[in-house]
Amino acid sequence: MDIVTVSNKQKLSETDNLLERFNKRDIPAFGEVYSLYYDDLFYYALKLYENTNIEPQDAVHDTFLKLWQQSETKFKSQGDLKAYLFVVIRNDFNQFIRHNHYVEEYKKYEIQNTRTIEFDILESELRGNCKYILGLLPEECAEVLRLFFEGLNTEEIALKLGKTKQTIYNKKHEAISILKKKISKEDIFLITLFLSQL
């Protein structure tokens, strides 16, 4: 019984000593703590970053590096220290996810915004030539194309004119066929590109 008690006291003393040295950022003590918790932290990071391009060992290294740089952070027990390390890894993971989410959202916005700018330029060019282009067409075709130029889609034009969607589709293609013979390839390209955006 005495031997067990002495052994436990010795372990507690060694633990206290390690923590005390660690709190002073003693390099050998830091190395001991690193070895002590590395495996647990590695497997935790492995689970968190499973479907990412982040290496779990890098996440663990970053965690310890942050702790080394925060020399004012002290711990009362090894349990507190271990919990802190796990929280840092978790917080870093959450930050990584948030950052990636914002990056993806920005990319989507950028693509959408670019599309909008291109569409606006295209629309303004077409509106400039609209009267001339529509004047080259039979009345029904001109009316259908005019409504497309105003931003309506096939279904909306069919509803507005009281026609079937197929009729609107046919009139649109008839208009393009006529225009192919009367205007430049560049203008035809602009019109078909514009119509494809609707």
PDB file of C-alpha atoms in Angstrom:
ATOM      1  CA  MET A   1       0.000   0.000   0.000  1.00  0.00           C
ATOM      2  CA  ASP A   2       2.814   2.354   0.919  1.00  0.00           C
ATOM      3  CA  ILE A   3       4.602   1.573  -2.351  1.00  0.00           C
ATOM      4  CA  VAL A   4       1.470   2.416  -4.413  1.00  0.00           C
ATOM      5  CA  THR A   5       0.955   5.667  -2.475  1.00  0.00           C
ATOM      6  CA  VAL A   6       4.573   6.690  -3.010  1.00  0.00           C
ATOM      7  CA  SER A   7       4.331   5.824  -6.691  1.00  0.00           C
ATOM      8  CA  ASN A   8       1.138   7.913  -7.115  1.00  0.00           C
ATOM      9  CA  LYS A   9       2.684  10.834  -5.253  1.00  0.00           C
ATOM     10  CA  GLN A  10       5.745  10.618  -7.468  1.00  0.00           C
ATOM     11  CA  LYS A  11       3.575  10.655 -10.629  1.00  0.00           C
ATOM     12  CA  LEU A  12       1.632  13.671  -9.351  1.00  0.00           C
ATOM     13  CA  SER A  13       4.886  15.411  -8.526  1.00  0.00           C
ATOM     14  CA  GLU A  14       6.277  14.683 -11.998  1.00  0.00           C
ATOM     15  CA  THR A  15       3.021  15.898 -13.596  1.00  0.00           C
ATOM     16  CA  ASP A  16       3.086  19.111 -11.579  1.00  0.00           C
ATOM     17  CA  ASN A  17       6.739  19.612 -12.447  1.00  0.00           C
ATOM     18  CA  LEU A  18       6.099  19.082 -16.178  1.00  0.00           C
ATOM     19  CA  LEU A  19       3.157  21.499 -16.148  1.00  0.00           C
ATOM     20  CA  GLU A  20       5.155  24.090 -14.217  1.00  0.00           C
ATOM     21  CA  ARG A  21       8.018  23.839 -16.706  1.00  0.00           C
ATOM     22  CA  PHE A  22       5.584  23.886 -19.625  1.00  0.00           C
ATOM     23  CA  ASN A  23       3.895  27.043 -18.307  1.00  0.00           C
ATOM     24  CA  LYS A  24       7.330  28.686 -18.389  1.00  0.00           C
ATOM     25  CA  ARG A  25       7.663  27.480 -22.003  1.00  0.00           C
ATOM     26  CA  ASP A  26      10.611  25.287 -21.161  1.00  0.00           C
ATOM     27  CA  ILE A  27      11.607  23.698 -24.495  1.00  0.00           C
ATOM     28  CA  PRO A  28      12.191  20.122 -23.203  1.00  0.00           C
ATOM     29  CA  ALA A  29       8.881  20.285 -21.287  1.00  0.00           C
ATOM     30  CA  PHE A  30       7.148  21.518 -24.420  1.00  0.00           C
ATOM     31  CA  GLY A  31       8.603  18.564 -26.323  1.00  0.00           C
ATOM     32  CA  GLU A  32       7.324  16.163 -23.645  1.00  0.00           C
ATOM     33  CA  VAL A  33       3.800  17.608 -23.826  1.00  0.00           C
ATOM     34  CA  TYR A  34       3.944  17.445 -27.619  1.00  0.00           C
ATOM     35  CA  SER A  35       4.833  13.724 -27.474  1.00  0.00           C
ATOM     36  CA  LEU A  36       2.266  13.107 -24.756  1.00  0.00           C
ATOM     37  CA  TYR A  37      -0.724  14.477 -26.697  1.00  0.00           C
ATOM     38  CA  TYR A  38       0.367  14.189 -30.327  1.00  0.00           C
ATOM     39  CA  ASP A  39      -1.396  10.893 -31.115  1.00  0.00           C
ATOM     40  CA  ASP A  40      -4.736  11.953 -29.615  1.00  0.00           C
ATOM     41  CA  LEU A  41      -4.616  15.296 -31.423  1.00  0.00           C
ATOM     42  CA  PHE A  42      -3.501  13.704 -34.677  1.00  0.00           C
ATOM     43  CA  TYR A  43      -6.455  11.291 -34.780  1.00  0.00           C
ATOM     44  CA  TYR A  44      -8.851  14.079 -33.839  1.00  0.00           C
ATOM     45  CA  ALA A  45      -7.482  16.273 -36.664  1.00  0.00           C
ATOM     46  CA  LEU A  46      -7.573  13.301 -39.039  1.00  0.00           C
ATOM     47  CA  LYS A  47     -11.288  12.926 -38.364  1.00  0.00           C
ATOM     48  CA  LEU A  48     -12.018  16.660 -38.724  1.00  0.00           C
ATOM     49  CA  TYR A  49     -10.040  17.264 -41.903  1.00  0.00           C
ATOM     50  CA  GLU A  50     -10.925  13.924 -43.530  1.00  0.00           C
ATOM     51  CA  ASN A  51     -12.437  15.385 -46.711  1.00  0.00           C
ATOM     52  CA  THR A  52     -10.070  18.333 -47.103  1.00  0.00           C
ATOM     53  CA  ASN A  53      -6.568  18.907 -48.435  1.00  0.00           C
ATOM     54  CA  ILE A  54      -5.236  19.754 -44.941  1.00  0.00           C
ATOM     55  CA  GLU A  55      -2.778  17.255 -43.462  1.00  0.00           C
ATOM     56  CA  PRO A  56      -3.692  16.343 -39.862  1.00  0.00           C
ATOM     57  CA  GLN A  57      -0.071  16.570 -38.702  1.00  0.00           C
ATOM     58  CA  ASP A  58       0.045  20.155 -39.998  1.00  0.00           C
ATOM     59  CA  ALA A  59      -3.059  20.983 -37.968  1.00  0.00           C
ATOM     60  CA  VAL A  60      -1.397  19.553 -34.838  1.00  0.00           C
ATOM     61  CA  HIS A  61       1.854  21.450 -35.502  1.00  0.00           C
ATOM     62  CA  ASP A  62      -0.089  24.707 -35.975  1.00  0.00           C
ATOM     63  CA  THR A  63      -1.916  24.136 -32.704  1.00  0.00           C
ATOM     64  CA  PHE A  64       1.309  23.709 -30.751  1.00  0.00           C
ATOM     65  CA  LEU A  65       2.904  26.638 -32.539  1.00  0.00           C
ATOM     66  CA  LYS A  66       0.016  28.897 -31.496  1.00  0.00           C
ATOM     67  CA  LEU A  67       0.354  27.687 -27.939  1.00  0.00           C
ATOM     68  CA  TRP A  68       4.105  28.344 -27.959  1.00  0.00           C
ATOM     69  CA  GLN A  69       3.495  31.896 -29.175  1.00  0.00           C
ATOM     70  CA  GLN A  70       0.889  32.518 -26.458  1.00  0.00           C
ATOM     71  CA  SER A  71       3.390  32.481 -23.614  1.00  0.00           C
ATOM     72  CA  GLU A  72       0.931  34.269 -21.283  1.00  0.00           C
ATOM     73  CA  THR A  73      -1.454  31.283 -21.422  1.00  0.00           C
ATOM     74  CA  LYS A  74      -0.938  29.140 -18.299  1.00  0.00           C
ATOM     75  CA  PHE A  75      -2.642  25.932 -17.197  1.00  0.00           C
ATOM     76  CA  LYS A  76      -3.627  24.645 -13.758  1.00  0.00           C
ATOM     77  CA  SER A  77      -3.736  21.009 -14.804  1.00  0.00           C
ATOM     78  CA  GLN A  78      -2.800  18.747 -17.679  1.00  0.00           C
ATOM     79  CA  GLY A  79      -6.511  18.158 -18.214  1.00  0.00           C
ATOM     80  CA  ASP A  80      -6.964  21.891 -18.866  1.00  0.00           C
ATOM     81  CA  LEU A  81      -3.989  21.858 -21.222  1.00  0.00           C
ATOM     82  CA  LYS A  82      -5.300  18.886 -23.199  1.00  0.00           C
ATOM     83  CA  ALA A  83      -8.795  20.384 -23.433  1.00  0.00           C
ATOM     84  CA  TYR A  84      -7.293  23.660 -24.644  1.00  0.00           C
ATOM     85  CA  LEU A  85      -5.358  21.889 -27.417  1.00  0.00           C
ATOM     86  CA  PHE A  86      -8.491  20.115 -28.624  1.00  0.00           C
ATOM     87  CA  VAL A  87     -10.470  23.378 -28.600  1.00  0.00           C
ATOM     88  CA  VAL A  88      -7.754  25.133 -30.665  1.00  0.00           C
ATOM     89  CA  ILE A  89      -7.822  22.364 -33.285  1.00  0.00           C
ATOM     90  CA  ARG A  90     -11.611  22.496 -33.413  1.00  0.00           C
ATOM     91  CA  ASN A  91     -11.659  26.316 -33.713  1.00  0.00           C
ATOM     92  CA  ASP A  92      -9.052  26.236 -36.477  1.00  0.00           C
ATOM     93  CA  PHE A  93     -11.163  23.680 -38.338  1.00  0.00           C
ATOM     94  CA  ASN A  94     -14.291  25.841 -37.988  1.00  0.00           C
ATOM     95  CA  GLN A  95     -12.363  28.848 -39.260  1.00  0.00           C
ATOM     96  CA  PHE A  96     -11.072  26.808 -42.202  1.00  0.00           C
ATOM     97  CA  ILE A  97     -14.631  25.761 -43.104  1.00  0.00           C
ATOM     98  CA  ARG A  98     -15.951  29.333 -42.799  1.00  0.00           C
ATOM     99  CA  HIS A  99     -13.118  30.655 -44.954  1.00  0.00           C
ATOM    100  CA  ASN A 100     -13.717  28.018 -47.628  1.00  0.00           C
ATOM    101  CA  HIS A 101     -17.433  28.768 -47.582  1.00  0.00           C
ATOM    102  CA  TYR A 102     -16.766  32.487 -48.134  1.00  0.00           C
ATOM    103  CA  VAL A 103     -14.273  31.708 -50.903  1.00  0.00           C
ATOM    104  CA  GLU A 104     -16.851  29.524 -52.670  1.00  0.00           C
ATOM    105  CA  GLU A 105     -19.571  32.151 -52.205  1.00  0.00           C
ATOM    106  CA  TYR A 106     -17.244  34.850 -53.579  1.00  0.00           C
ATOM    107  CA  LYS A 107     -16.421  32.688 -56.620  1.00  0.00           C
ATOM    108  CA  LYS A 108     -20.137  32.169 -57.278  1.00  0.00           C
ATOM    109  CA  TYR A 109     -20.764  35.890 -56.881  1.00  0.00           C
ATOM    110  CA  GLU A 110     -17.853  36.752 -59.176  1.00  0.00           C
ATOM    111  CA  ILE A 111     -19.098  34.386 -61.909  1.00  0.00           C
ATOM    112  CA  GLN A 112     -22.654  35.652 -61.549  1.00  0.00           C
ATOM    113  CA  ASN A 113     -21.522  39.285 -61.494  1.00  0.00           C
ATOM    114  CA  THR A 114     -19.339  38.789 -64.580  1.00  0.00           C
ATOM    115  CA  ARG A 115     -22.265  37.190 -66.360  1.00  0.00           C
ATOM    116  CA  THR A 116     -24.484  40.135 -65.404  1.00  0.00           C
ATOM    117  CA  ILE A 117     -21.995  42.698 -66.716  1.00  0.00           C
ATOM    118  CA  GLU A 118     -21.584  40.797 -70.001  1.00  0.00           C
ATOM    119  CA  PHE A 119     -25.349  40.462 -70.287  1.00  0.00           C
ATOM    120  CA  ASP A 120     -25.852  44.208 -69.656  1.00  0.00           C
ATOM    121  CA  ILE A 121     -23.293  45.119 -72.338  1.00  0.00           C
ATOM    122  CA  LEU A 122     -24.915  42.717 -74.776  1.00  0.00           C
ATOM    123  CA  GLU A 123     -28.384  44.033 -74.005  1.00  0.00           C
ATOM    124  CA  SER A 124     -27.366  47.670 -74.496  1.00  0.00           C
ATOM    125  CA  GLU A 125     -25.758  46.865 -77.871  1.00  0.00           C
ATOM    126  CA  LEU A 126     -28.895  45.054 -79.019  1.00  0.00           C
ATOM    127  CA  ARG A 127     -31.186  47.827 -77.825  1.00  0.00           C
ATOM    128  CA  GLY A 128     -29.134  50.282 -79.888  1.00  0.00           C
ATOM    129  CA  ASN A 129     -29.822  48.230 -83.066  1.00  0.00           C
ATOM    130  CA  CYS A 130     -33.255  47.003 -82.007  1.00  0.00           C
ATOM    131  CA  LYS A 131     -35.407  49.305 -84.195  1.00  0.00           C
ATOM    132  CA  TYR A 132     -33.339  48.564 -87.289  1.00  0.00           C
ATOM    133  CA  ILE A 133     -33.289  44.774 -86.661  1.00  0.00           C
ATOM    134  CA  LEU A 134     -37.034  44.527 -85.966  1.00  0.00           C
ATOM    135  CA  GLY A 135     -37.766  46.583 -89.104  1.00  0.00           C
ATOM    136  CA  LEU A 136     -36.282  43.778 -91.195  1.00  0.00           C
ATOM    137  CA  LEU A 137     -38.833  41.226 -89.966  1.00  0.00           C
ATOM    138  CA  PRO A 138     -42.484  40.345 -90.649  1.00  0.00           C
ATOM    139  CA  GLU A 139     -44.813  41.801 -88.010  1.00  0.00           C
ATOM    140  CA  GLU A 140     -45.380  38.625 -85.931  1.00  0.00           C
ATOM    141  CA  CYS A 141     -41.690  37.716 -85.854  1.00  0.00           C
ATOM    142  CA  ALA A 142     -40.765  41.287 -84.969  1.00  0.00           C
ATOM    143  CA  GLU A 143     -43.279  41.338 -82.097  1.00  0.00           C
ATOM    144  CA  VAL A 144     -41.935  38.076 -80.651  1.00  0.00           C
ATOM    145  CA  LEU A 145     -38.306  39.177 -80.935  1.00  0.00           C
ATOM    146  CA  ARG A 146     -39.118  42.593 -79.444  1.00  0.00           C
ATOM    147  CA  LEU A 147     -40.558  40.894 -76.351  1.00  0.00           C
ATOM    148  CA  PHE A 148     -37.450  38.716 -76.087  1.00  0.00           C
ATOM    149  CA  PHE A 149     -35.336  41.887 -76.260  1.00  0.00           C
ATOM    150  CA  GLU A 150     -37.418  43.278 -73.393  1.00  0.00           C
ATOM    151  CA  GLY A 151     -36.296  40.330 -71.261  1.00  0.00           C
ATOM    152  CA  LEU A 152     -39.374  38.092 -71.392  1.00  0.00           C
ATOM    153  CA  ASN A 153     -38.907  34.340 -71.751  1.00  0.00           C
ATOM    154  CA  THR A 154     -40.800  31.981 -74.097  1.00  0.00           C
ATOM    155  CA  GLU A 155     -43.504  31.129 -71.563  1.00  0.00           C
ATOM    156  CA  GLU A 156     -44.133  34.792 -70.675  1.00  0.00           C
ATOM    157  CA  ILE A 157     -44.349  35.831 -74.342  1.00  0.00           C
ATOM    158  CA  ALA A 158     -46.763  32.965 -75.113  1.00  0.00           C
ATOM    159  CA  LEU A 159     -48.969  34.077 -72.236  1.00  0.00           C
ATOM    160  CA  LYS A 160     -48.827  37.746 -73.273  1.00  0.00           C
ATOM    161  CA  LEU A 161     -49.654  37.071 -76.928  1.00  0.00           C
ATOM    162  CA  GLY A 162     -52.123  34.246 -76.269  1.00  0.00           C
ATOM    163  CA  LYS A 163     -50.045  31.785 -78.330  1.00  0.00           C
ATOM    164  CA  THR A 164     -48.525  28.396 -77.565  1.00  0.00           C
ATOM    165  CA  LYS A 165     -44.904  28.109 -76.470  1.00  0.00           C
ATOM    166  CA  GLN A 166     -44.188  26.131 -79.633  1.00  0.00           C
ATOM    167  CA  THR A 167     -45.514  29.001 -81.797  1.00  0.00           C
ATOM    168  CA  ILE A 168     -43.253  31.489 -79.984  1.00  0.00           C
ATOM    169  CA  TYR A 169     -40.308  29.128 -80.396  1.00  0.00           C
ATOM    170  CA  ASN A 170     -41.039  28.775 -84.129  1.00  0.00           C
ATOM    171  CA  LYS A 171     -41.387  32.547 -84.633  1.00  0.00           C
ATOM    172  CA  LYS A 172     -38.100  33.146 -82.843  1.00  0.00           C
ATOM    173  CA  HIS A 173     -36.295  30.709 -85.126  1.00  0.00           C
ATOM    174  CA  GLU A 174     -38.003  32.120 -88.180  1.00  0.00           C
ATOM    175  CA  ALA A 175     -36.826  35.608 -87.172  1.00  0.00           C
ATOM    176  CA  ILE A 176     -33.235  34.415 -86.750  1.00  0.00           C
ATOM    177  CA  SER A 177     -33.316  32.624 -90.123  1.00  0.00           C
ATOM    178  CA  ILE A 178     -34.483  35.830 -91.841  1.00  0.00           C
ATOM    179  CA  LEU A 179     -31.919  37.974 -90.024  1.00  0.00           C
ATOM    180  CA  LYS A 180     -29.068  35.630 -90.973  1.00  0.00           C
ATOM    181  CA  LYS A 181     -29.529  36.783 -94.555  1.00  0.00           C
ATOM    182  CA  LYS A 182     -29.833  40.488 -93.724  1.00  0.00           C
ATOM    183  CA  ILE A 183     -27.405  41.371 -90.913  1.00  0.00           C
ATOM    184  CA  SER A 184     -23.774  40.647 -90.033  1.00  0.00           C
ATOM    185  CA  LYS A 185     -22.601  37.407 -88.423  1.00  0.00           C
ATOM    186  CA  GLU A 186     -21.465  39.425 -85.388  1.00  0.00           C
ATOM    187  CA  ASP A 187     -24.993  40.802 -84.854  1.00  0.00           C
ATOM    188  CA  ILE A 188     -26.520  37.328 -85.285  1.00  0.00           C
ATOM    189  CA  PHE A 189     -24.054  36.004 -82.750  1.00  0.00           C
ATOM    190  CA  LEU A 190     -25.027  38.769 -80.312  1.00  0.00           C
ATOM    191  CA  ILE A 191     -28.729  38.042 -80.748  1.00  0.00           C
ATOM    192  CA  THR A 192     -28.385  34.265 -80.283  1.00  0.00           C
ATOM    193  CA  LEU A 193     -26.087  34.806 -77.282  1.00  0.00           C
ATOM    194  CA  PHE A 194     -28.593  37.216 -75.752  1.00  0.00           C
ATOM    195  CA  LEU A 195     -31.504  34.854 -76.326  1.00  0.00           C
ATOM    196  CA  SER A 196     -29.572  31.938 -74.773  1.00  0.00           C
ATOM    197  CA  GLN A 197     -29.268  33.916 -71.513  1.00  0.00           C
ATOM    198  CA  LEU A 198     -33.046  34.205 -71.075  1.00  0.00           C
TER     199      LEU A 198
END
